[in-house]
Amino acid sequence: MTRRYHNKRGREETPALDITTFLNLMVVLIPFLLISAVFSRVTIMELSVPTSAGGSASNSPNFAIEVIVRKAGLEIANGSSVEAAIPKKDDQYDMRMLSEMLMRLKAQFPEKEDATVLMEPEIEYDYLIQIIDAVRGAELQMEGSEEVQKTVLFPDISIGDAP
């Protein structure tokens, strides 16, 4: 008796797998995901921890450029004393003035390639990125033309906490 039941069961065909609805879902879902995907370029910047500042006189070869980001504004220091203070304008950091000051420093020290950005706690990350961009380079508009020229200022940047 068990043999008849076993033979009868083995002869039945297994039902075909119906994947039509799944394929319909994929036909709609794949183009939607491809269209809505965000294609971004990831850039990695090598930053280092600041070393101890050495120079005390602004004409010494050990002159250290430090941009200190405070809640009240920006400060440019030479490693031991504050050279210039840039207050906030309309509750925003004055990036234009920062670029001008850094271009003057680059003119005084053309061989200088490194700078340090020091930030107080609880300052937004977006400001760090804006200031790093301003320290790395500036955009100059040529007189009498609409052409913009990019100038490299201090590409080697160290970051840390403000004193």
PDB file of C-alpha atoms in Angstrom:
ATOM      1  CA  MET A   1       0.000   0.000   0.000  1.00  0.00           C
ATOM      2  CA  THR A   2       2.749   2.401   0.787  1.00  0.00           C
ATOM      3  CA  ARG A   3       4.390   1.576  -2.477  1.00  0.00           C
ATOM      4  CA  ARG A   4       1.345   2.606  -4.529  1.00  0.00           C
ATOM      5  CA  TYR A   5       1.018   5.868  -2.631  1.00  0.00           C
ATOM      6  CA  HIS A   6       4.703   6.614  -3.143  1.00  0.00           C
ATOM      7  CA  ASN A   7       4.585   5.962  -6.895  1.00  0.00           C
ATOM      8  CA  LYS A   8       1.480   8.055  -7.337  1.00  0.00           C
ATOM      9  CA  ARG A   9       3.065  10.952  -5.486  1.00  0.00           C
ATOM     10  CA  GLY A  10       6.301  10.833  -7.499  1.00  0.00           C
ATOM     11  CA  ARG A  11       4.478  11.091 -10.830  1.00  0.00           C
ATOM     12  CA  GLU A  12       2.802  14.410 -10.014  1.00  0.00           C
ATOM     13  CA  GLU A  13       4.482  17.349 -11.647  1.00  0.00           C
ATOM     14  CA  THR A  14       5.691  20.150  -9.469  1.00  0.00           C
ATOM     15  CA  PRO A  15       3.899  23.396 -10.217  1.00  0.00           C
ATOM     16  CA  ALA A  16       5.872  25.971 -12.242  1.00  0.00           C
ATOM     17  CA  LEU A  17       7.149  28.938 -10.335  1.00  0.00           C
ATOM     18  CA  ASP A  18       5.225  32.027 -11.438  1.00  0.00           C
ATOM     19  CA  ILE A  19       7.626  34.986 -11.288  1.00  0.00           C
ATOM     20  CA  THR A  20       5.664  37.324 -13.534  1.00  0.00           C
ATOM     21  CA  THR A  21       4.633  39.655 -10.739  1.00  0.00           C
ATOM     22  CA  PHE A  22       8.200  39.760  -9.420  1.00  0.00           C
ATOM     23  CA  LEU A  23       9.533  40.656 -12.889  1.00  0.00           C
ATOM     24  CA  ASN A  24       6.903  43.393 -13.204  1.00  0.00           C
ATOM     25  CA  LEU A  25       8.093  44.821  -9.915  1.00  0.00           C
ATOM     26  CA  MET A  26      11.726  44.756 -11.055  1.00  0.00           C
ATOM     27  CA  VAL A  27      10.881  46.428 -14.373  1.00  0.00           C
ATOM     28  CA  VAL A  28       9.417  49.360 -12.449  1.00  0.00           C
ATOM     29  CA  LEU A  29      11.814  49.389  -9.498  1.00  0.00           C
ATOM     30  CA  ILE A  30      15.201  49.255 -11.272  1.00  0.00           C
ATOM     31  CA  PRO A  31      14.707  52.351 -13.477  1.00  0.00           C
ATOM     32  CA  PHE A  32      13.296  54.239 -10.478  1.00  0.00           C
ATOM     33  CA  LEU A  33      16.353  53.406  -8.370  1.00  0.00           C
ATOM     34  CA  LEU A  34      18.748  54.327 -11.174  1.00  0.00           C
ATOM     35  CA  ILE A  35      17.065  57.664 -11.755  1.00  0.00           C
ATOM     36  CA  SER A  36      16.885  58.589  -8.088  1.00  0.00           C
ATOM     37  CA  ALA A  37      20.438  57.470  -7.244  1.00  0.00           C
ATOM     38  CA  VAL A  38      22.781  60.255  -6.217  1.00  0.00           C
ATOM     39  CA  PHE A  39      26.048  60.080  -8.050  1.00  0.00           C
ATOM     40  CA  SER A  40      28.672  61.809  -5.952  1.00  0.00           C
ATOM     41  CA  ARG A  41      32.406  62.186  -6.085  1.00  0.00           C
ATOM     42  CA  VAL A  42      34.228  61.469  -2.875  1.00  0.00           C
ATOM     43  CA  THR A  43      37.413  63.404  -2.299  1.00  0.00           C
ATOM     44  CA  ILE A  44      39.789  62.584   0.492  1.00  0.00           C
ATOM     45  CA  MET A  45      42.036  65.299   1.849  1.00  0.00           C
ATOM     46  CA  GLU A  46      45.026  64.386   3.948  1.00  0.00           C
ATOM     47  CA  LEU A  47      45.132  66.479   7.104  1.00  0.00           C
ATOM     48  CA  SER A  48      47.517  66.278  10.008  1.00  0.00           C
ATOM     49  CA  VAL A  49      47.528  67.162  13.675  1.00  0.00           C
ATOM     50  CA  PRO A  50      49.260  70.488  14.337  1.00  0.00           C
ATOM     51  CA  THR A  51      52.781  70.441  15.705  1.00  0.00           C
ATOM     52  CA  SER A  52      54.019  72.813  18.366  1.00  0.00           C
ATOM     53  CA  ALA A  53      54.411  76.324  16.966  1.00  0.00           C
ATOM     54  CA  GLY A  54      57.957  77.618  16.907  1.00  0.00           C
ATOM     55  CA  GLY A  55      58.367  81.211  15.716  1.00  0.00           C
ATOM     56  CA  SER A  56      57.839  84.326  17.737  1.00  0.00           C
ATOM     57  CA  ALA A  57      58.885  86.960  15.213  1.00  0.00           C
ATOM     58  CA  SER A  58      56.918  87.335  12.001  1.00  0.00           C
ATOM     59  CA  ASN A  59      60.092  87.515   9.859  1.00  0.00           C
ATOM     60  CA  SER A  60      61.535  84.235  11.129  1.00  0.00           C
ATOM     61  CA  PRO A  61      61.569  81.222   8.813  1.00  0.00           C
ATOM     62  CA  ASN A  62      59.589  79.265  11.441  1.00  0.00           C
ATOM     63  CA  PHE A  63      56.566  81.527  11.033  1.00  0.00           C
ATOM     64  CA  ALA A  64      53.442  79.418  11.609  1.00  0.00           C
ATOM     65  CA  ILE A  65      50.155  80.458  10.049  1.00  0.00           C
ATOM     66  CA  GLU A  66      47.185  79.646  12.273  1.00  0.00           C
ATOM     67  CA  VAL A  67      43.577  80.447  11.482  1.00  0.00           C
ATOM     68  CA  ILE A  68      41.596  80.263  14.720  1.00  0.00           C
ATOM     69  CA  VAL A  69      37.828  79.940  14.342  1.00  0.00           C
ATOM     70  CA  ARG A  70      35.941  81.380  17.280  1.00  0.00           C
ATOM     71  CA  LYS A  71      32.229  82.009  17.788  1.00  0.00           C
ATOM     72  CA  ALA A  72      32.847  85.778  17.610  1.00  0.00           C
ATOM     73  CA  GLY A  73      34.962  85.649  14.440  1.00  0.00           C
ATOM     74  CA  LEU A  74      38.256  84.554  12.933  1.00  0.00           C
ATOM     75  CA  GLU A  75      41.780  85.192  14.159  1.00  0.00           C
ATOM     76  CA  ILE A  76      45.021  84.854  12.231  1.00  0.00           C
ATOM     77  CA  ALA A  77      47.962  84.060  14.475  1.00  0.00           C
ATOM     78  CA  ASN A  78      51.662  83.460  13.908  1.00  0.00           C
ATOM     79  CA  GLY A  79      52.019  80.626  16.388  1.00  0.00           C
ATOM     80  CA  SER A  80      52.387  82.698  19.532  1.00  0.00           C
ATOM     81  CA  SER A  81      50.406  85.930  19.106  1.00  0.00           C
ATOM     82  CA  VAL A  82      47.349  87.070  17.186  1.00  0.00           C
ATOM     83  CA  GLU A  83      48.258  89.029  14.048  1.00  0.00           C
ATOM     84  CA  ALA A  84      44.729  89.969  12.964  1.00  0.00           C
ATOM     85  CA  ALA A  85      41.125  89.508  14.056  1.00  0.00           C
ATOM     86  CA  ILE A  86      38.247  89.323  11.592  1.00  0.00           C
ATOM     87  CA  PRO A  87      34.827  89.810  13.236  1.00  0.00           C
ATOM     88  CA  LYS A  88      31.667  88.172  11.896  1.00  0.00           C
ATOM     89  CA  LYS A  89      29.603  90.102   9.363  1.00  0.00           C
ATOM     90  CA  ASP A  90      25.824  89.603   9.547  1.00  0.00           C
ATOM     91  CA  ASP A  91      26.352  86.505  11.716  1.00  0.00           C
ATOM     92  CA  GLN A  92      28.594  84.951   9.012  1.00  0.00           C
ATOM     93  CA  TYR A  93      32.353  84.562   8.873  1.00  0.00           C
ATOM     94  CA  ASP A  94      33.982  87.067   6.499  1.00  0.00           C
ATOM     95  CA  MET A  95      35.626  84.685   4.008  1.00  0.00           C
ATOM     96  CA  ARG A  96      36.531  87.504   1.645  1.00  0.00           C
ATOM     97  CA  MET A  97      38.591  89.317   4.271  1.00  0.00           C
ATOM     98  CA  LEU A  98      40.174  86.011   5.316  1.00  0.00           C
ATOM     99  CA  SER A  99      41.235  85.345   1.717  1.00  0.00           C
ATOM    100  CA  GLU A 100      42.701  88.839   1.380  1.00  0.00           C
ATOM    101  CA  MET A 101      44.704  88.480   4.610  1.00  0.00           C
ATOM    102  CA  LEU A 102      45.970  85.053   3.589  1.00  0.00           C
ATOM    103  CA  MET A 103      47.006  86.355   0.152  1.00  0.00           C
ATOM    104  CA  ARG A 104      49.030  89.078   1.890  1.00  0.00           C
ATOM    105  CA  LEU A 105      50.708  86.453   4.057  1.00  0.00           C
ATOM    106  CA  LYS A 106      51.434  84.340   0.973  1.00  0.00           C
ATOM    107  CA  ALA A 107      53.041  87.382  -0.673  1.00  0.00           C
ATOM    108  CA  GLN A 108      55.254  87.862   2.401  1.00  0.00           C
ATOM    109  CA  PHE A 109      56.120  84.157   2.686  1.00  0.00           C
ATOM    110  CA  PRO A 110      55.891  82.649  -0.833  1.00  0.00           C
ATOM    111  CA  GLU A 111      57.770  79.477   0.189  1.00  0.00           C
ATOM    112  CA  LYS A 112      55.309  78.746   3.012  1.00  0.00           C
ATOM    113  CA  GLU A 113      53.027  75.811   2.142  1.00  0.00           C
ATOM    114  CA  ASP A 114      51.453  74.815   5.466  1.00  0.00           C
ATOM    115  CA  ALA A 115      48.827  76.341   7.722  1.00  0.00           C
ATOM    116  CA  THR A 116      46.839  75.276  10.756  1.00  0.00           C
ATOM    117  CA  VAL A 117      43.090  75.658  11.261  1.00  0.00           C
ATOM    118  CA  LEU A 118      42.064  75.611  14.930  1.00  0.00           C
ATOM    119  CA  MET A 119      38.391  75.557  15.917  1.00  0.00           C
ATOM    120  CA  GLU A 120      36.483  76.146  19.112  1.00  0.00           C
ATOM    121  CA  PRO A 121      34.023  73.414  20.108  1.00  0.00           C
ATOM    122  CA  GLU A 122      30.416  73.550  18.891  1.00  0.00           C
ATOM    123  CA  ILE A 123      31.150  75.380  15.648  1.00  0.00           C
ATOM    124  CA  GLU A 124      29.361  73.918  12.636  1.00  0.00           C
ATOM    125  CA  TYR A 125      31.266  71.521  10.402  1.00  0.00           C
ATOM    126  CA  ASP A 126      30.274  73.504   7.311  1.00  0.00           C
ATOM    127  CA  TYR A 127      32.331  76.455   8.539  1.00  0.00           C
ATOM    128  CA  LEU A 128      35.377  74.200   8.873  1.00  0.00           C
ATOM    129  CA  ILE A 129      35.041  73.179   5.220  1.00  0.00           C
ATOM    130  CA  GLN A 130      34.583  76.785   4.056  1.00  0.00           C
ATOM    131  CA  ILE A 131      37.628  77.957   5.998  1.00  0.00           C
ATOM    132  CA  ILE A 132      39.791  75.067   4.794  1.00  0.00           C
ATOM    133  CA  ASP A 133      38.803  75.947   1.222  1.00  0.00           C
ATOM    134  CA  ALA A 134      39.722  79.605   1.834  1.00  0.00           C
ATOM    135  CA  VAL A 135      43.093  78.631   3.346  1.00  0.00           C
ATOM    136  CA  ARG A 136      43.940  76.201   0.528  1.00  0.00           C
ATOM    137  CA  GLY A 137      43.316  78.671  -2.275  1.00  0.00           C
ATOM    138  CA  ALA A 138      41.607  81.818  -3.474  1.00  0.00           C
ATOM    139  CA  GLU A 139      39.863  82.931  -6.626  1.00  0.00           C
ATOM    140  CA  LEU A 140      41.024  86.201  -8.162  1.00  0.00           C
ATOM    141  CA  GLN A 141      39.007  88.054 -10.779  1.00  0.00           C
ATOM    142  CA  MET A 142      41.208  89.580 -13.438  1.00  0.00           C
ATOM    143  CA  GLU A 143      40.777  93.321 -13.939  1.00  0.00           C
ATOM    144  CA  GLY A 144      38.840  94.259 -17.061  1.00  0.00           C
ATOM    145  CA  SER A 145      37.722  90.671 -17.633  1.00  0.00           C
ATOM    146  CA  GLU A 146      35.255  88.182 -16.244  1.00  0.00           C
ATOM    147  CA  GLU A 147      37.913  85.476 -16.078  1.00  0.00           C
ATOM    148  CA  VAL A 148      38.535  83.984 -12.633  1.00  0.00           C
ATOM    149  CA  GLN A 149      42.018  82.736 -11.776  1.00  0.00           C
ATOM    150  CA  LYS A 150      42.556  80.243  -8.966  1.00  0.00           C
ATOM    151  CA  THR A 151      45.559  80.785  -6.719  1.00  0.00           C
ATOM    152  CA  VAL A 152      47.012  78.149  -4.397  1.00  0.00           C
ATOM    153  CA  LEU A 153      47.786  79.588  -0.961  1.00  0.00           C
ATOM    154  CA  PHE A 154      48.535  76.993   1.728  1.00  0.00           C
ATOM    155  CA  PRO A 155      47.685  73.470   0.515  1.00  0.00           C
ATOM    156  CA  ASP A 156      49.147  71.564   3.516  1.00  0.00           C
ATOM    157  CA  ILE A 157      46.581  72.010   6.269  1.00  0.00           C
ATOM    158  CA  SER A 158      46.576  70.778   9.850  1.00  0.00           C
ATOM    159  CA  ILE A 159      43.454  70.937  11.993  1.00  0.00           C
ATOM    160  CA  GLY A 160      42.997  71.015  15.740  1.00  0.00           C
ATOM    161  CA  ASP A 161      41.198  72.524  18.716  1.00  0.00           C
ATOM    162  CA  ALA A 162      41.504  76.231  19.419  1.00  0.00           C
ATOM    163  CA  PRO A 163      43.361  77.234  22.594  1.00  0.00           C
TER     164      PRO A 163
END
